[in-house]
Coordinates of C-alpha atoms in Angstrom, one line a residue:
M232 CA -7.1 23.7 33.0
E233 CA -10.0 25.5 34.4
S234 CA -13.2 25.5 32.4
N235 CA -16.2 27.8 31.7
N236 CA -18.3 25.1 32.6
S237 CA -20.1 25.0 36.1
V238 CA -18.2 22.0 37.3
P239 CA -14.7 22.7 38.4
A240 CA -11.8 20.9 36.7
S241 CA -10.1 20.8 39.6
S242 CA -10.2 22.0 43.2
P243 CA -8.9 25.1 44.6
C244 CA -5.5 23.9 46.2
G245 CA -5.0 22.7 42.5
I246 CA -5.3 18.9 43.7
G247 CA -7.2 17.2 40.5
T248 CA -10.7 15.3 40.8
L249 CA -11.3 12.3 40.1
G250 CA -13.6 13.2 37.0
R251 CA -10.8 15.5 35.6
H252 CA -8.2 13.0 36.0
L253 CA -10.6 10.2 34.2
A254 CA -11.3 12.9 31.1
R255 CA -7.7 14.0 31.2
R256 CA -6.5 10.1 30.9
L257 CA -9.1 9.4 28.0
V258 CA -7.4 12.5 26.3
Q259 CA -3.7 11.2 26.5
I260 CA -4.6 7.5 25.1
G261 CA -6.3 9.2 22.1
V262 CA -10.0 9.2 22.9
K263 CA -11.6 12.6 21.7
D264 CA -15.1 11.8 21.4
V265 CA -16.9 9.4 23.9
F266 CA -20.3 8.0 23.2
S267 CA -22.9 7.9 26.1
V268 CA -26.3 7.4 27.4
P269 CA -27.2 9.1 30.4
G270 CA -28.7 8.0 33.7
D271 CA -28.9 9.2 37.1
F272 CA -25.9 7.3 38.5
N273 CA -23.3 8.7 35.6
L274 CA -24.6 12.3 35.3
T275 CA -22.1 13.9 37.7
L276 CA -19.2 12.2 35.8
L277 CA -20.9 13.4 32.4
D278 CA -20.5 16.5 33.7
H279 CA -16.9 16.5 34.4
L280 CA -16.4 14.7 30.9
I281 CA -17.9 17.9 29.3
A282 CA -15.8 20.2 31.5
E283 CA -12.8 18.5 29.3
P284 CA -12.2 20.8 26.3
E285 CA -10.5 18.2 24.2
L286 CA -13.1 15.8 25.0
N287 CA -16.5 15.8 23.1
L288 CA -19.7 14.1 24.9
I289 CA -21.8 12.1 21.9
G290 CA -25.1 11.1 23.2
C291 CA -26.6 8.0 21.5
C292 CA -29.8 6.5 21.3
N293 CA -29.3 3.4 23.6
E294 CA -26.4 1.7 25.2
L295 CA -25.8 -1.0 22.4
N296 CA -25.3 1.4 19.9
A297 CA -22.9 3.7 22.2
G298 CA -21.1 0.5 22.8
Y299 CA -20.9 0.1 18.8
A300 CA -20.0 3.4 18.2
A301 CA -17.0 2.7 20.8
D302 CA -16.2 -0.4 18.7
G303 CA -16.2 1.5 15.5
Y304 CA -14.3 4.4 17.1
A305 CA -11.3 1.9 17.8
R306 CA -11.1 0.3 14.5
A307 CA -10.0 3.9 13.3
K308 CA -8.4 5.4 16.5
G309 CA -6.5 2.6 18.1
V310 CA -8.8 2.9 21.2
G311 CA -12.8 4.1 22.1
A312 CA -14.8 4.8 25.0
C313 CA -18.3 4.4 26.2
V314 CA -20.2 5.9 29.5
V315 CA -23.4 4.2 30.1
T316 CA -25.7 3.9 34.3
F317 CA -25.4 1.2 36.6
T318 CA -26.6 -2.3 35.5
V319 CA -29.8 -1.2 33.6
G320 CA -26.9 0.3 31.2
G321 CA -24.4 -1.7 31.9
L322 CA -25.8 -5.0 31.1
S323 CA -27.6 -3.1 27.8
V324 CA -24.3 -2.3 26.8
L325 CA -22.7 -6.0 27.2
N326 CA -23.4 -7.6 24.0
A327 CA -21.2 -4.7 22.0
I328 CA -18.5 -5.1 24.5
A329 CA -18.4 -9.0 24.0
G330 CA -18.1 -8.2 20.6
A331 CA -15.0 -5.9 20.8
Y332 CA -13.6 -8.4 23.1
S333 CA -14.0 -11.2 20.0
E334 CA -12.4 -8.7 17.7
N335 CA -9.2 -7.6 20.2
L336 CA -10.1 -3.9 20.6
P337 CA -9.1 -1.7 23.4
L338 CA -12.3 -0.2 24.6
I339 CA -12.8 1.6 27.7
C340 CA -16.7 0.9 29.0
I341 CA -17.1 3.2 32.1
V342 CA -20.2 2.9 34.1
G343 CA -21.8 5.3 37.0
G344 CA -22.2 3.1 40.1
P345 CA -24.2 3.3 43.1
N346 CA -23.4 5.9 45.9
S347 CA -19.8 4.6 47.7
N348 CA -21.9 4.7 51.0
D349 CA -24.3 2.2 49.6
Y350 CA -22.0 -0.7 49.2
G351 CA -22.1 -3.4 52.0
T352 CA -25.5 -1.6 53.5
N353 CA -27.7 -4.6 52.7
R354 CA -29.8 -1.9 51.2
I355 CA -31.6 -2.6 47.7
L356 CA -31.3 -0.2 45.0
H357 CA -33.1 1.1 42.1
H358 CA -31.6 -0.3 38.4
T359 CA -30.7 -3.5 39.9
I360 CA -32.5 -6.9 40.0
G361 CA -33.7 -6.6 43.6
V362 CA -31.4 -7.8 45.9
P363 CA -28.6 -5.9 48.3
D364 CA -25.7 -7.4 46.1
F365 CA -24.8 -5.0 43.9
S366 CA -22.3 -7.2 41.8
Q367 CA -24.2 -8.5 39.1
E368 CA -22.9 -6.2 36.6
L369 CA -19.4 -6.8 37.4
R370 CA -19.9 -10.6 37.3
C371 CA -21.5 -10.3 33.8
F372 CA -18.3 -8.1 32.5
Q373 CA -15.7 -10.4 34.0
T374 CA -15.8 -12.9 31.0
V375 CA -15.9 -9.9 28.6
T376 CA -13.3 -7.5 29.6
C377 CA -9.5 -8.3 30.3
T378 CA -10.1 -6.3 33.2
Q379 CA -12.5 -4.6 36.0
A380 CA -12.3 -1.9 38.4
V381 CA -15.1 -1.1 40.9
V382 CA -14.1 2.5 41.9
N383 CA -15.7 3.6 45.4
N384 CA -13.4 4.9 47.5
L385 CA -10.9 7.7 46.6
H386 CA -7.9 6.5 48.2
D387 CA -7.2 3.8 45.4
A388 CA -9.0 5.1 42.9
H389 CA -6.1 6.8 40.7
E390 CA -4.5 3.1 40.9
L391 CA -7.4 1.2 39.9
I392 CA -8.5 3.7 37.1
D393 CA -4.4 3.7 35.5
T394 CA -4.5 0.0 35.8
A395 CA -7.6 -0.5 33.9
I396 CA -6.8 1.9 31.3
S397 CA -3.3 0.4 30.5
T398 CA -4.2 -3.2 30.7
A399 CA -6.6 -2.6 28.3
L400 CA -4.0 -1.1 25.8
K401 CA -1.6 -3.7 26.6
E402 CA -3.9 -6.5 25.9
S403 CA -6.1 -4.7 23.2
K404 CA -9.0 -5.9 25.0
P405 CA -12.2 -4.0 26.3
A406 CA -11.8 -2.8 30.2
Y407 CA -14.6 -2.3 32.8
I408 CA -14.5 0.9 35.5
S409 CA -17.6 1.2 37.7
I410 CA -17.0 4.9 39.5
S411 CA -19.1 5.7 42.6
C412 CA -21.7 8.2 41.5
N413 CA -20.5 10.7 44.7
L414 CA -17.1 10.6 43.6
P415 CA -16.2 12.6 40.5
G416 CA -16.5 15.8 41.6
L417 CA -13.9 15.2 44.9
P418 CA -10.6 16.2 44.7
H419 CA -8.0 13.9 46.2
P420 CA -3.9 14.2 46.6
T421 CA -2.9 11.3 44.1
F422 CA -5.0 13.3 41.5
A423 CA -1.9 15.6 40.4
R424 CA -3.0 18.9 38.9
E425 CA -2.0 17.3 35.4
P426 CA -1.6 13.2 35.3
V427 CA 1.7 12.2 34.8
P428 CA 1.4 10.8 30.6
F429 CA 0.9 7.2 30.0
F430 CA 3.9 5.4 29.2
L431 CA 3.2 1.7 28.2
S432 CA 6.9 -0.1 28.3
P433 CA 7.5 -1.7 24.8
K434 CA 7.5 -5.3 25.3
A435 CA 10.6 -6.9 23.5
S436 CA 10.7 -10.5 22.0
N437 CA 12.8 -13.2 23.8
Q438 CA 16.1 -12.8 21.5
L439 CA 16.9 -16.5 21.6
G440 CA 13.3 -17.8 20.8
L441 CA 13.2 -14.8 18.1
E442 CA 16.7 -16.1 16.4
A443 CA 15.4 -20.1 16.6
A444 CA 11.7 -19.1 15.3
V445 CA 13.2 -17.3 12.0
E446 CA 16.1 -19.9 11.2
A447 CA 13.4 -23.1 11.7
A448 CA 11.0 -21.1 9.8
A449 CA 13.6 -19.7 7.0
E450 CA 14.6 -23.3 6.8
F451 CA 10.9 -24.5 6.1
L452 CA 10.4 -22.1 3.6
N453 CA 13.5 -22.0 1.6
K454 CA 13.2 -26.0 0.8
S455 CA 9.4 -25.3 -0.3
V456 CA 8.7 -25.2 -4.2
K457 CA 5.5 -23.0 -4.2
P458 CA 4.8 -21.0 -0.8
V459 CA 2.1 -18.3 0.1
I460 CA 1.5 -15.9 3.0
V461 CA -1.8 -15.4 4.0
G462 CA -3.2 -12.2 6.4
G463 CA -5.7 -12.5 9.1
P464 CA -6.9 -10.5 11.1
K465 CA -4.8 -10.4 14.6
V466 CA -2.6 -8.4 12.1
R467 CA -4.1 -5.4 13.7
V468 CA -3.5 -6.3 17.3
A469 CA 0.1 -7.3 16.6
K470 CA 0.1 -3.5 14.7
A471 CA 2.4 -5.6 12.1
Q472 CA 0.6 -4.3 8.9
Q473 CA 3.9 -2.8 8.0
A474 CA 6.1 -5.8 8.9
F475 CA 3.6 -7.8 6.7
V476 CA 4.5 -5.8 3.7
E477 CA 8.4 -5.8 4.5
L478 CA 8.2 -9.4 4.4
A479 CA 5.7 -9.7 1.1
D480 CA 8.1 -7.6 -0.5
A481 CA 11.2 -9.5 0.1
C482 CA 10.2 -12.8 -0.8
G483 CA 8.1 -12.8 -3.7
Y484 CA 5.4 -14.8 -2.5
P485 CA 1.5 -14.3 -3.4
I486 CA -0.1 -13.1 -0.6
A487 CA -4.0 -13.2 0.1
V488 CA -6.1 -12.3 3.0
M489 CA -8.5 -14.2 5.2
P490 CA -11.7 -12.7 5.0
S491 CA -11.6 -11.2 8.7
G492 CA -8.2 -10.0 7.7
K493 CA -9.9 -7.7 4.8
G494 CA -8.5 -4.2 5.0
L495 CA -5.2 -5.1 6.9
V496 CA -3.4 -6.3 3.8
P497 CA -2.7 -3.8 1.0
E498 CA -4.6 -4.9 -2.0
H499 CA -2.6 -2.7 -4.3
H500 CA 0.3 -5.1 -3.7
S501 CA 1.5 -6.2 -6.7
N502 CA 1.8 -10.0 -5.2
F503 CA -2.0 -10.1 -3.7
I504 CA -4.2 -12.3 -5.1
G505 CA -7.2 -12.1 -3.4
T506 CA -9.5 -13.5 -0.2
Y507 CA -8.5 -17.0 0.8
W508 CA -11.8 -18.3 2.2
G509 CA -11.7 -21.8 1.3
A510 CA -14.4 -22.7 -1.1
V511 CA -15.5 -19.6 -1.2
S512 CA -12.2 -17.7 -1.9
S513 CA -11.6 -15.1 -4.7
S514 CA -11.5 -16.9 -8.2
F515 CA -8.3 -18.3 -8.2
C516 CA -6.8 -17.7 -5.0
G517 CA -8.2 -20.9 -3.0
E518 CA -6.5 -22.9 -5.8
I519 CA -3.0 -21.5 -5.2
V520 CA -3.3 -21.0 -1.7
E521 CA -4.6 -24.9 -1.1
S522 CA -2.1 -26.5 -3.8
A523 CA 1.1 -24.5 -1.9
D524 CA 3.5 -26.9 -0.1
A525 CA 4.1 -24.1 2.6
Y526 CA 1.8 -21.2 3.9
V527 CA 2.4 -18.8 6.1
F528 CA -0.9 -17.9 8.0
V529 CA -0.1 -14.0 9.9
G530 CA -2.3 -13.6 12.8
P531 CA -5.3 -16.1 11.8
I532 CA -8.6 -16.8 13.4
F533 CA -9.8 -20.3 12.6
N534 CA -13.2 -20.5 12.9
D535 CA -16.5 -22.4 11.4
Y536 CA -17.3 -19.2 9.7
S537 CA -14.0 -18.4 8.2
S538 CA -13.1 -22.0 7.6
V539 CA -16.6 -22.5 5.6
G540 CA -17.9 -25.3 8.2
Y541 CA -14.4 -26.6 8.8
S542 CA -14.0 -27.6 5.5
L543 CA -10.3 -25.7 4.4
L544 CA -8.0 -27.8 2.5
I545 CA -5.2 -26.7 4.8
K546 CA -2.5 -29.6 6.3
K547 CA -1.2 -28.7 9.9
E548 CA 2.3 -30.2 8.5
K549 CA 2.7 -27.2 5.6
L550 CA 1.4 -25.0 7.9
I551 CA 3.3 -21.6 9.7
V552 CA 1.1 -20.0 11.8
V553 CA 2.4 -16.5 13.4
E554 CA 0.6 -15.3 16.3
P555 CA 0.8 -12.1 17.7
N556 CA 3.5 -13.3 20.5
R557 CA 4.3 -17.2 19.2
V558 CA 5.1 -18.8 16.1
T559 CA 4.6 -22.3 15.3
I560 CA 6.2 -24.3 12.9
G561 CA 4.4 -27.6 11.1
N562 CA 3.8 -30.1 13.5
G563 CA 7.0 -29.1 15.0
P564 CA 8.3 -26.5 17.1
S565 CA 6.4 -23.6 18.8
F566 CA 8.4 -20.7 19.8
G567 CA 6.9 -18.3 22.7
W568 CA 7.1 -14.6 23.6
V569 CA 8.0 -14.1 19.5
F570 CA 6.3 -10.8 18.5
M571 CA 4.9 -10.9 15.3
T572 CA 6.7 -7.5 14.4
D573 CA 9.8 -8.7 15.3
F574 CA 9.4 -11.8 13.5
L575 CA 8.3 -10.7 10.5
S576 CA 10.5 -8.2 9.9
A577 CA 13.9 -10.5 10.7
L578 CA 12.2 -13.3 8.5
A579 CA 12.2 -10.9 5.7
K580 CA 15.9 -10.9 5.7
K581 CA 16.2 -14.8 5.4
L582 CA 14.5 -15.6 3.0
K583 CA 15.3 -16.8 -0.8
N584 CA 13.2 -14.7 -3.5
N585 CA 10.4 -17.3 -4.8
S586 CA 7.8 -16.2 -7.1
T587 CA 6.6 -19.6 -8.5
A588 CA 3.5 -19.9 -6.7
L589 CA 2.7 -16.2 -8.1
E590 CA 3.5 -17.0 -11.6
N591 CA 1.4 -19.9 -11.2
H592 CA -1.2 -17.7 -10.1
H593 CA -0.7 -15.4 -13.2
R594 CA -1.0 -18.3 -15.8
I595 CA -4.2 -19.7 -14.3
Y596 CA -6.0 -16.1 -13.7
V597 CA -8.9 -15.0 -15.9
P598 CA -9.8 -11.7 -15.7
P599 CA -13.7 -11.0 -14.2
G600 CA -15.8 -11.9 -16.9
V601 CA -18.1 -9.9 -19.5
A602 CA -20.1 -6.9 -18.0
L603 CA -23.3 -7.7 -17.5
K604 CA -26.1 -6.5 -19.9
R605 CA -29.5 -5.6 -18.9
E606 CA -32.8 -4.1 -20.3
K607 CA -33.7 -1.0 -19.6
D608 CA -36.1 -0.7 -16.7
E609 CA -34.8 -3.9 -15.7
P610 CA -35.0 -4.5 -11.7
L611 CA -31.4 -4.0 -10.1
R612 CA -29.3 -6.7 -9.2
V613 CA -26.9 -7.2 -6.3
N614 CA -24.0 -7.7 -8.4
I615 CA -24.8 -4.5 -10.3
L616 CA -24.9 -2.5 -6.9
F617 CA -21.4 -3.6 -6.0
K618 CA -20.3 -2.9 -9.2
H619 CA -21.2 0.5 -8.7
I620 CA -19.8 0.8 -5.2
Q621 CA -16.5 -0.5 -6.1
D622 CA -16.1 2.7 -8.5
M623 CA -17.0 4.7 -5.7
L624 CA -14.0 3.5 -3.5
S625 CA -10.7 5.6 -3.1
G626 CA -8.0 6.5 -0.3
N627 CA -10.9 9.0 0.9
T628 CA -13.3 6.1 1.8
A629 CA -13.7 3.5 4.2
V630 CA -16.3 0.3 3.8
I631 CA -18.3 -1.0 6.6
A632 CA -19.9 -4.1 6.0
E633 CA -22.9 -5.5 7.7
T634 CA -23.2 -9.0 9.0
G635 CA -25.1 -10.7 6.2
D636 CA -24.8 -11.1 2.5
S637 CA -22.7 -7.7 2.6
W638 CA -19.8 -9.7 4.0
F639 CA -19.5 -11.8 1.1
N640 CA -20.3 -8.8 -1.5
C641 CA -18.1 -6.5 -0.2
Q642 CA -15.3 -9.0 0.7
K643 CA -15.4 -8.8 -3.6
L644 CA -14.6 -5.3 -3.7
H645 CA -11.3 -4.3 -4.6
L646 CA -9.7 -1.8 -1.7
P647 CA -7.4 1.0 -3.5
E648 CA -4.6 1.9 -1.3
N649 CA -5.4 3.7 2.1
C650 CA -9.4 2.6 1.8
G651 CA -10.4 1.4 5.0
F652 CA -12.5 -1.9 5.7
E653 CA -14.3 -2.9 8.5
F654 CA -16.7 -5.8 9.5
Q655 CA -17.5 -8.1 12.5
M656 CA -16.4 -11.6 11.6
Q657 CA -15.7 -13.4 14.8
Y658 CA -18.7 -11.9 16.5
G659 CA -21.3 -11.6 13.7
S660 CA -23.9 -9.6 15.5
I661 CA -26.6 -8.2 13.3
G662 CA -27.1 -4.6 13.4
W663 CA -23.4 -3.6 14.5
S664 CA -22.8 -1.5 11.5
V665 CA -25.2 1.3 12.5
G666 CA -23.2 2.2 15.9
A667 CA -19.8 1.3 14.2
T668 CA -20.5 3.6 11.1
L669 CA -21.4 6.4 13.9
G670 CA -18.1 5.7 15.7
Y671 CA -15.9 5.4 12.6
A672 CA -16.9 8.2 11.1
Q673 CA -16.7 10.1 14.2
A674 CA -12.6 8.9 14.8
A675 CA -12.0 9.4 10.9
K676 CA -12.9 12.7 9.9
D677 CA -11.1 12.3 6.5
K678 CA -12.9 9.6 4.9
R679 CA -16.1 9.1 3.6
I680 CA -17.9 6.0 5.1
I681 CA -19.7 3.9 2.8
A682 CA -21.8 1.4 4.8
C683 CA -23.6 -1.6 3.4
I684 CA -26.5 -2.8 5.5
G685 CA -29.6 -5.4 5.1
D686 CA -32.9 -4.7 6.6
G687 CA -33.2 -7.0 8.7
S688 CA -30.0 -5.8 10.5
F689 CA -31.1 -2.3 10.4
Q690 CA -34.2 -3.2 12.1
V691 CA -32.3 -3.8 14.9
T692 CA -30.3 -0.4 15.3
A693 CA -32.0 1.9 13.2
Q694 CA -32.2 4.7 15.8
D695 CA -28.6 6.0 15.8
I696 CA -29.0 7.8 12.4
S697 CA -30.1 10.7 14.4
T698 CA -27.0 10.4 15.9
M699 CA -25.0 10.8 12.7
I700 CA -27.2 13.5 11.2
R701 CA -26.5 15.4 15.0
C702 CA -23.0 15.0 14.5
A703 CA -23.2 16.5 10.7
Q704 CA -21.6 13.3 9.6
K705 CA -21.7 12.9 5.6
S706 CA -21.4 8.8 5.4
I707 CA -23.4 7.0 2.4
I708 CA -25.7 4.1 3.7
F709 CA -26.6 1.7 1.1
L710 CA -29.9 -0.1 2.6
I711 CA -30.2 -3.4 0.5
N712 CA -33.9 -4.0 1.0
N713 CA -34.6 -7.5 0.3
G714 CA -37.5 -8.6 2.5
G715 CA -35.7 -10.3 5.4
Y716 CA -32.7 -12.2 6.9
T717 CA -31.0 -13.3 4.0
I718 CA -28.0 -15.2 5.7
E719 CA -30.0 -16.9 7.6
V720 CA -32.4 -18.1 4.9
E721 CA -29.3 -19.6 3.3
I722 CA -28.4 -21.5 6.7
H723 CA -31.7 -22.3 7.7
D724 CA -35.0 -20.8 6.3
G725 CA -38.0 -20.6 8.4
P726 CA -41.0 -17.9 8.6
Y727 CA -39.0 -16.2 11.3
N728 CA -36.4 -15.2 8.8
V729 CA -39.2 -12.8 7.1
I730 CA -39.7 -9.4 8.6
K731 CA -41.8 -6.5 8.3
N732 CA -40.8 -4.0 5.6
W733 CA -40.8 -0.7 6.6
D734 CA -40.7 2.5 4.6
Y735 CA -36.7 2.7 5.2
T736 CA -36.4 6.5 3.6
G737 CA -39.4 7.6 5.2
L738 CA -38.3 6.5 8.9
V739 CA -35.0 8.2 7.9
N740 CA -36.7 11.3 6.7
A741 CA -38.7 11.4 9.8
I742 CA -35.7 11.0 12.4
H743 CA -33.9 13.9 10.4
N744 CA -37.1 16.3 10.8
G745 CA -35.8 19.0 9.1
E746 CA -32.5 19.5 11.3
G747 CA -29.5 18.6 9.7
K748 CA -27.8 18.0 6.7
C749 CA -29.4 14.3 5.4
W750 CA -30.6 13.0 2.2
T751 CA -32.8 10.1 1.2
A752 CA -33.2 8.3 -2.1
K753 CA -35.1 4.9 -3.2
V754 CA -33.7 2.6 -5.9
K755 CA -34.7 0.4 -8.0
T756 CA -33.0 0.4 -11.5
E757 CA -29.5 0.9 -12.6
E758 CA -30.6 4.4 -13.9
D759 CA -32.0 5.2 -10.4
L760 CA -28.6 4.1 -8.8
T761 CA -26.1 5.8 -11.0
E762 CA -28.4 9.0 -10.6
A763 CA -28.7 8.6 -6.6
I764 CA -24.6 8.1 -6.2
A765 CA -24.1 11.3 -8.6
T766 CA -25.8 12.9 -6.4
A767 CA -25.0 11.8 -3.1
T768 CA -21.3 12.5 -4.2
S769 CA -22.0 15.8 -5.5
T770 CA -25.1 17.9 -4.6
H771 CA -24.9 16.1 -1.2
K772 CA -21.3 15.3 -0.6
D773 CA -21.9 17.0 2.5
S774 CA -24.5 15.3 4.1
L775 CA -25.7 12.1 5.7
C776 CA -27.2 10.1 2.9
F777 CA -29.3 7.5 3.0
I778 CA -30.1 5.2 -0.1
E779 CA -32.6 2.1 -0.1
V780 CA -31.7 -0.5 -2.7
F781 CA -34.7 -2.6 -3.6
V782 CA -33.2 -6.1 -4.7
H783 CA -35.3 -9.7 -5.4
K784 CA -35.1 -11.8 -1.9
D785 CA -33.3 -14.5 -3.6
D786 CA -30.5 -12.4 -5.2
T787 CA -27.6 -13.5 -3.3
S788 CA -24.0 -13.5 -3.9
K789 CA -23.0 -17.0 -4.9
E790 CA -20.5 -17.5 -2.2
L791 CA -23.5 -16.9 0.6
L792 CA -25.1 -19.8 -1.0
E793 CA -22.2 -22.2 -1.2
W794 CA -21.0 -20.9 2.5
G795 CA -24.7 -21.2 3.8
S796 CA -24.9 -24.8 2.7
R797 CA -21.5 -25.6 4.5
V798 CA -22.6 -23.8 7.6
S799 CA -25.6 -25.3 8.1
A800 CA -23.9 -29.0 7.1
A801 CA -21.7 -28.0 10.3
N802 CA -24.1 -26.5 12.5
G803 CA -26.5 -29.8 11.5
R804 CA -24.0 -32.7 12.4
P805 CA -25.6 -35.4 14.8
P806 CA -24.0 -36.2 17.9
N807 CA -21.0 -38.6 18.2
P808 CA -22.3 -41.9 19.4
Q809 CA -21.2 -42.1 23.2

């Protein structure tokens, strides 16, 4: 397709260019928005991406946020992409790519590289560390991407690009593609006019292994008295949400979710009993899971954070672990090349209905306590704030929870059907949510994003509020101003956890600068909060709404206090005697 842009979409003879091929490939895999920061090595490539009518280029304030935005976009769309410049941009985006790797997100990180003639010449280039070896950036990316492609000649460019993109999709991990700055506008016979559409052959389970795994699991569970199911974060990688519901519907077991899997398990399901997080589980959920005589953990990640400093009371002999491509039963057999969706669907047909544990939950469950009473003009408390956020949720919203106490407060929100929920628990990078909100909102235009961000985290990545306004996004950001890094305080306090207080609404107003739709409010009492939410959801429903909420520095969730002391104990274990 020819474009009105000054860059030719393809050469006169109908052979495509490298830049057009890459642009079309991104569109074909579902990327409609690419997050970028310009630099001299990627400018020609950016021209070719702009020339693609189905691709929207979004310039970000820095590379870290561009990477976080691609991460948020991938969570909503299934794949994301960012474009930065060589080394100085690549090493800046590296932290965001590492986070996407830890969360199993397919993300295409494209870097504008040196002129192809400079490879192997012993020249020193700008934007590098001053040595003639250009491989430093590649070596850094090798540990946080599943595949790397350095495209510095046209003959194998087509194969390198297609292999990198397809590997990212198959592995559900980021890919790194470096493209020499003098190549995007050049045609080559391998770039057909319109690239042949991608086809990733579906992976089929080993049929004998699947049957054996289902038989062993069914025998294990059918003889148990009070089994439960717990969903984890790798349900997303396996695209097994529907199969998980099939299993839950068929067996009658209670279903819980690991904190890092929240949003992947339907909380409106009649068997849902809450978040299983060891000592900081939802009320009455931890007791049911840990007292079960069999538990099926579907796609779990057991790390020190999700295990509350290694304090889960889970016994391996009672445990079935369902990985995206493997099933392990108790201390016994493990079955490889058995895929989660196939296994859950087949197991659903073999289980006897057993609602014993669910009935136990109903017996011991006590509904949440009396509504909090307050004095007029009493300073706002965090519990009250989240009671009001709960009332804002619907199938047309999505929650993004920043690393920090928002993890614990948002974890307690009950998600209505189709309400999105995202946070970055494995990597836990503070500041992630600003870029992720930008990317998620760009991908999920049918939802209004509600982001809960602490003041400490916001100071890391605040600039890209600017990009949200430029993209006419209408998210609601609750900036929780409690004067520092509260989550760090509860793990290990010190003067380094106190930060300079900003006039956050003043900052956002300055960034807004009268261009685009943006509304801010400061909130100190429940009356202020009620009024601000009413305004944000009516008069300013089409604006970016930034609500700065003032709370006491020690007003934390009780879960953070418990979790922080356990994680602190795990971090502080003395060395084992040698």
